[in-house]
Amino acid sequence: MHTTETLRHFEEITDHYIQELNEFTMEQLRRQPSESEWSLGQMYVHLINSALYMQLRNADDCLTGNEAAVISTEGKTETGEATFNQGSLPPIRIQVPASPQYTPGQPDSKEQLVQGLQAVLRRMNEIGPMLEQESLQHTVAHPGFGMLNAKEWFRLVEMHYRHHLRQKDRLKSELASSV
């Protein structure tokens, strides 16, 4: 997928996430279906934080040739190849044991979530144009997908947001049935 197409899709998904926020109270956004599941608000925080502090930071590192980025002969893992060839993350639920470094906190306000989503969109718009003229030789390792270049880290933000649409819809249905 071309960078401008990725950006266009990402803008649409971001608008969708922002519009959906209007449907929920803060209590609903913080309600966890069970102790081991995230609330809708935590899912939003996860999307924002993983984009800003992992995916886009790694794209930046690849673009700048930062010490975190390497020129590697290693490529993507088999899972990484399949994911990028398909253009989406597998439609499976991924549950990671709760931990302070991975479990996102509850949001303080809807404004915090809107501002976070808009901050990610701004960074995507800043990084996107740089991807066309930059060499893609620098890579940063992803824990499941192997070595990814700046364009792949960039695409991963949109794929990740799209992947969580299923979780959002499931949590939204659970909220509706608990009324």
mmCIF file of C-alpha atoms in Angstrom:
data_model
loop_
_atom_site.group_PDB
_atom_site.id
_atom_site.type_symbol
_atom_site.label_atom_id
_atom_site.label_comp_id
_atom_site.label_asym_id
_atom_site.label_seq_id
_atom_site.Cartn_x
_atom_site.Cartn_y
_atom_site.Cartn_z
ATOM 1 C CA MET A 1 0.000 0.000 0.000
ATOM 2 C CA HIS A 2 1.301 3.449 -0.909
ATOM 3 C CA THR A 3 2.026 5.917 1.910
ATOM 4 C CA THR A 4 -0.686 8.379 0.847
ATOM 5 C CA GLU A 5 -3.240 5.551 0.800
ATOM 6 C CA THR A 6 -2.116 4.408 4.263
ATOM 7 C CA LEU A 7 -2.500 7.987 5.507
ATOM 8 C CA ARG A 8 -5.960 8.335 3.981
ATOM 9 C CA HIS A 9 -7.127 5.079 5.601
ATOM 10 C CA PHE A 10 -5.571 6.133 8.884
ATOM 11 C CA GLU A 11 -7.371 9.493 8.831
ATOM 12 C CA GLU A 12 -10.683 7.692 8.263
ATOM 13 C CA ILE A 13 -10.081 5.236 11.106
ATOM 14 C CA THR A 14 -8.981 8.048 13.432
ATOM 15 C CA ASP A 15 -12.145 10.014 12.617
ATOM 16 C CA HIS A 16 -14.172 6.887 13.324
ATOM 17 C CA TYR A 17 -12.500 6.365 16.718
ATOM 18 C CA ILE A 18 -13.059 10.033 17.647
ATOM 19 C CA GLN A 19 -16.727 9.969 16.570
ATOM 20 C CA GLU A 20 -17.340 6.770 18.543
ATOM 21 C CA LEU A 21 -16.133 8.483 21.731
ATOM 22 C CA ASN A 22 -19.296 10.614 21.677
ATOM 23 C CA GLU A 23 -21.376 7.498 22.345
ATOM 24 C CA PHE A 24 -19.794 6.742 25.711
ATOM 25 C CA THR A 25 -19.679 8.194 29.188
ATOM 26 C CA MET A 26 -16.378 8.163 31.067
ATOM 27 C CA GLU A 27 -17.798 5.422 33.293
ATOM 28 C CA GLN A 28 -18.476 3.294 30.197
ATOM 29 C CA LEU A 29 -15.022 4.011 28.777
ATOM 30 C CA ARG A 30 -13.449 2.809 32.038
ATOM 31 C CA ARG A 31 -15.632 -0.290 32.532
ATOM 32 C CA GLN A 32 -13.715 -3.529 32.118
ATOM 33 C CA PRO A 33 -15.777 -6.587 31.048
ATOM 34 C CA SER A 34 -13.612 -8.688 33.378
ATOM 35 C CA GLU A 35 -10.490 -8.242 35.446
ATOM 36 C CA SER A 36 -8.357 -9.709 32.677
ATOM 37 C CA GLU A 37 -9.806 -7.551 29.869
ATOM 38 C CA TRP A 38 -9.188 -3.932 28.983
ATOM 39 C CA SER A 39 -11.851 -1.278 29.006
ATOM 40 C CA LEU A 40 -12.599 0.690 25.835
ATOM 41 C CA GLY A 41 -10.639 3.591 27.303
ATOM 42 C CA GLN A 42 -7.609 1.379 27.949
ATOM 43 C CA MET A 43 -7.805 0.148 24.357
ATOM 44 C CA TYR A 44 -7.731 3.775 23.136
ATOM 45 C CA VAL A 45 -4.751 4.535 25.411
ATOM 46 C CA HIS A 46 -3.000 1.416 24.063
ATOM 47 C CA LEU A 47 -3.504 2.521 20.444
ATOM 48 C CA ILE A 48 -2.194 6.015 21.144
ATOM 49 C CA ASN A 49 0.801 4.925 23.218
ATOM 50 C CA SER A 50 1.886 2.077 20.956
ATOM 51 C CA ALA A 51 1.721 4.386 17.917
ATOM 52 C CA LEU A 52 3.573 7.304 19.523
ATOM 53 C CA TYR A 53 6.107 5.456 21.668
ATOM 54 C CA MET A 54 6.778 2.304 19.681
ATOM 55 C CA GLN A 55 5.680 2.252 16.044
ATOM 56 C CA LEU A 56 6.317 5.892 15.067
ATOM 57 C CA ARG A 57 9.401 6.157 17.277
ATOM 58 C CA ASN A 58 10.816 3.114 15.477
ATOM 59 C CA ALA A 59 9.900 4.640 12.094
ATOM 60 C CA ASP A 60 11.770 7.801 13.178
ATOM 61 C CA ASP A 61 14.767 5.721 14.266
ATOM 62 C CA CYS A 62 14.834 4.020 10.854
ATOM 63 C CA LEU A 63 14.603 7.362 9.048
ATOM 64 C CA THR A 64 17.360 9.009 11.067
ATOM 65 C CA GLY A 65 19.614 5.964 11.212
ATOM 66 C CA ASN A 66 19.531 6.300 14.993
ATOM 67 C CA GLU A 67 21.561 3.747 16.978
ATOM 68 C CA ALA A 68 18.358 1.743 17.586
ATOM 69 C CA ALA A 69 18.145 1.155 13.812
ATOM 70 C CA VAL A 70 20.476 -1.192 12.033
ATOM 71 C CA ILE A 71 21.258 -2.171 8.491
ATOM 72 C CA SER A 72 20.419 -5.830 8.691
ATOM 73 C CA THR A 73 20.466 -8.746 6.308
ATOM 74 C CA GLU A 74 17.753 -10.305 8.443
ATOM 75 C CA GLY A 75 14.277 -9.757 7.154
ATOM 76 C CA LYS A 76 10.840 -10.239 8.541
ATOM 77 C CA THR A 77 9.714 -13.406 10.263
ATOM 78 C CA GLU A 78 7.280 -15.727 8.491
ATOM 79 C CA THR A 79 4.471 -14.107 10.515
ATOM 80 C CA GLY A 80 5.749 -10.648 9.564
ATOM 81 C CA GLU A 81 5.864 -11.542 5.861
ATOM 82 C CA ALA A 82 2.335 -12.966 5.977
ATOM 83 C CA THR A 83 0.992 -9.940 7.869
ATOM 84 C CA PHE A 84 2.452 -7.382 5.474
ATOM 85 C CA ASN A 85 1.517 -9.406 2.374
ATOM 86 C CA GLN A 86 -2.056 -9.609 3.660
ATOM 87 C CA GLY A 87 -2.005 -5.935 4.687
ATOM 88 C CA SER A 88 -3.562 -6.624 8.074
ATOM 89 C CA LEU A 89 -2.955 -8.246 11.406
ATOM 90 C CA PRO A 90 -4.510 -11.704 11.839
ATOM 91 C CA PRO A 91 -8.143 -11.535 13.049
ATOM 92 C CA ILE A 92 -7.326 -13.146 16.386
ATOM 93 C CA ARG A 93 -7.562 -11.937 19.964
ATOM 94 C CA ILE A 94 -4.163 -11.423 21.488
ATOM 95 C CA GLN A 95 -4.140 -11.499 25.254
ATOM 96 C CA VAL A 96 -1.008 -10.607 27.142
ATOM 97 C CA PRO A 97 -0.810 -11.177 30.896
ATOM 98 C CA ALA A 98 -1.445 -7.984 32.863
ATOM 99 C CA SER A 99 1.745 -6.137 33.729
ATOM 100 C CA PRO A 100 2.644 -2.568 34.708
ATOM 101 C CA GLN A 101 4.729 -2.073 31.538
ATOM 102 C CA TYR A 102 2.097 -3.400 29.128
ATOM 103 C CA THR A 103 -1.358 -2.836 30.628
ATOM 104 C CA PRO A 104 -2.519 0.658 29.677
ATOM 105 C CA GLY A 105 -3.925 2.943 32.341
ATOM 106 C CA GLN A 106 -7.494 4.168 32.357
ATOM 107 C CA PRO A 107 -8.036 7.483 30.549
ATOM 108 C CA ASP A 108 -8.599 10.672 32.562
ATOM 109 C CA SER A 109 -10.979 12.227 30.050
ATOM 110 C CA LYS A 110 -12.374 11.996 26.535
ATOM 111 C CA GLU A 111 -10.336 15.103 25.704
ATOM 112 C CA GLN A 112 -7.154 13.196 26.610
ATOM 113 C CA LEU A 113 -8.140 10.459 24.143
ATOM 114 C CA VAL A 114 -9.096 12.893 21.361
ATOM 115 C CA GLN A 115 -5.837 14.821 21.837
ATOM 116 C CA GLY A 116 -3.859 11.567 21.792
ATOM 117 C CA LEU A 117 -5.540 10.355 18.606
ATOM 118 C CA GLN A 118 -4.932 13.753 16.993
ATOM 119 C CA ALA A 119 -1.271 13.695 18.091
ATOM 120 C CA VAL A 120 -0.811 10.331 16.369
ATOM 121 C CA LEU A 121 -2.477 11.665 13.224
ATOM 122 C CA ARG A 122 -0.173 14.730 13.256
ATOM 123 C CA ARG A 123 2.919 12.487 13.564
ATOM 124 C CA MET A 124 1.659 10.258 10.738
ATOM 125 C CA ASN A 125 1.241 13.358 8.548
ATOM 126 C CA GLU A 126 4.766 14.523 9.450
ATOM 127 C CA ILE A 127 6.436 11.164 8.837
ATOM 128 C CA GLY A 128 4.461 10.097 5.759
ATOM 129 C CA PRO A 129 6.070 12.509 3.265
ATOM 130 C CA MET A 130 9.562 11.594 4.516
ATOM 131 C CA LEU A 131 9.065 7.951 3.582
ATOM 132 C CA GLU A 132 9.027 8.582 -0.145
ATOM 133 C CA GLN A 133 12.525 10.027 -0.428
ATOM 134 C CA GLU A 134 14.282 8.103 2.330
ATOM 135 C CA SER A 135 16.330 4.958 1.955
ATOM 136 C CA LEU A 136 14.595 2.059 3.651
ATOM 137 C CA GLN A 137 17.765 0.186 4.531
ATOM 138 C CA HIS A 138 17.621 0.877 8.281
ATOM 139 C CA THR A 139 15.413 -1.454 10.287
ATOM 140 C CA VAL A 140 14.304 -1.935 13.878
ATOM 141 C CA ALA A 141 13.243 -5.323 15.239
ATOM 142 C CA HIS A 142 9.582 -5.983 16.019
ATOM 143 C CA PRO A 143 9.084 -8.747 18.627
ATOM 144 C CA GLY A 144 6.844 -10.829 16.365
ATOM 145 C CA PHE A 145 7.431 -9.586 12.826
ATOM 146 C CA GLY A 146 11.217 -9.342 12.628
ATOM 147 C CA MET A 147 13.144 -6.471 11.080
ATOM 148 C CA LEU A 148 10.881 -3.647 9.861
ATOM 149 C CA ASN A 149 11.863 -0.522 7.939
ATOM 150 C CA ALA A 150 10.339 2.950 8.399
ATOM 151 C CA LYS A 151 7.578 2.399 5.834
ATOM 152 C CA GLU A 152 6.579 -0.896 7.483
ATOM 153 C CA TRP A 153 6.473 0.649 10.972
ATOM 154 C CA PHE A 154 4.338 3.438 9.493
ATOM 155 C CA ARG A 155 1.926 0.949 7.868
ATOM 156 C CA LEU A 156 1.760 -0.998 11.106
ATOM 157 C CA VAL A 157 0.107 1.964 12.870
ATOM 158 C CA GLU A 158 -2.844 1.846 10.456
ATOM 159 C CA MET A 159 -3.023 -1.972 10.563
ATOM 160 C CA HIS A 160 -2.973 -1.904 14.369
ATOM 161 C CA TYR A 161 -5.794 0.661 14.565
ATOM 162 C CA ARG A 162 -7.821 -1.426 12.093
ATOM 163 C CA HIS A 163 -7.114 -4.606 14.077
ATOM 164 C CA HIS A 164 -8.564 -3.055 17.249
ATOM 165 C CA LEU A 165 -11.851 -2.130 15.518
ATOM 166 C CA ARG A 166 -13.017 -5.703 16.272
ATOM 167 C CA GLN A 167 -12.157 -5.303 19.949
ATOM 168 C CA LYS A 168 -13.931 -1.939 20.041
ATOM 169 C CA ASP A 169 -17.065 -3.443 18.512
ATOM 170 C CA ARG A 170 -16.975 -6.393 20.935
ATOM 171 C CA LEU A 171 -16.570 -4.103 23.960
ATOM 172 C CA LYS A 172 -19.297 -1.812 22.646
ATOM 173 C CA SER A 173 -21.675 -4.805 22.346
ATOM 174 C CA GLU A 174 -20.827 -5.922 25.878
ATOM 175 C CA LEU A 175 -21.579 -2.435 27.172
ATOM 176 C CA ALA A 176 -24.919 -2.394 25.352
ATOM 177 C CA SER A 177 -25.917 -5.789 26.753
ATOM 178 C CA SER A 178 -24.973 -4.808 30.327
ATOM 179 C CA VAL A 179 -27.450 -1.891 30.389
#
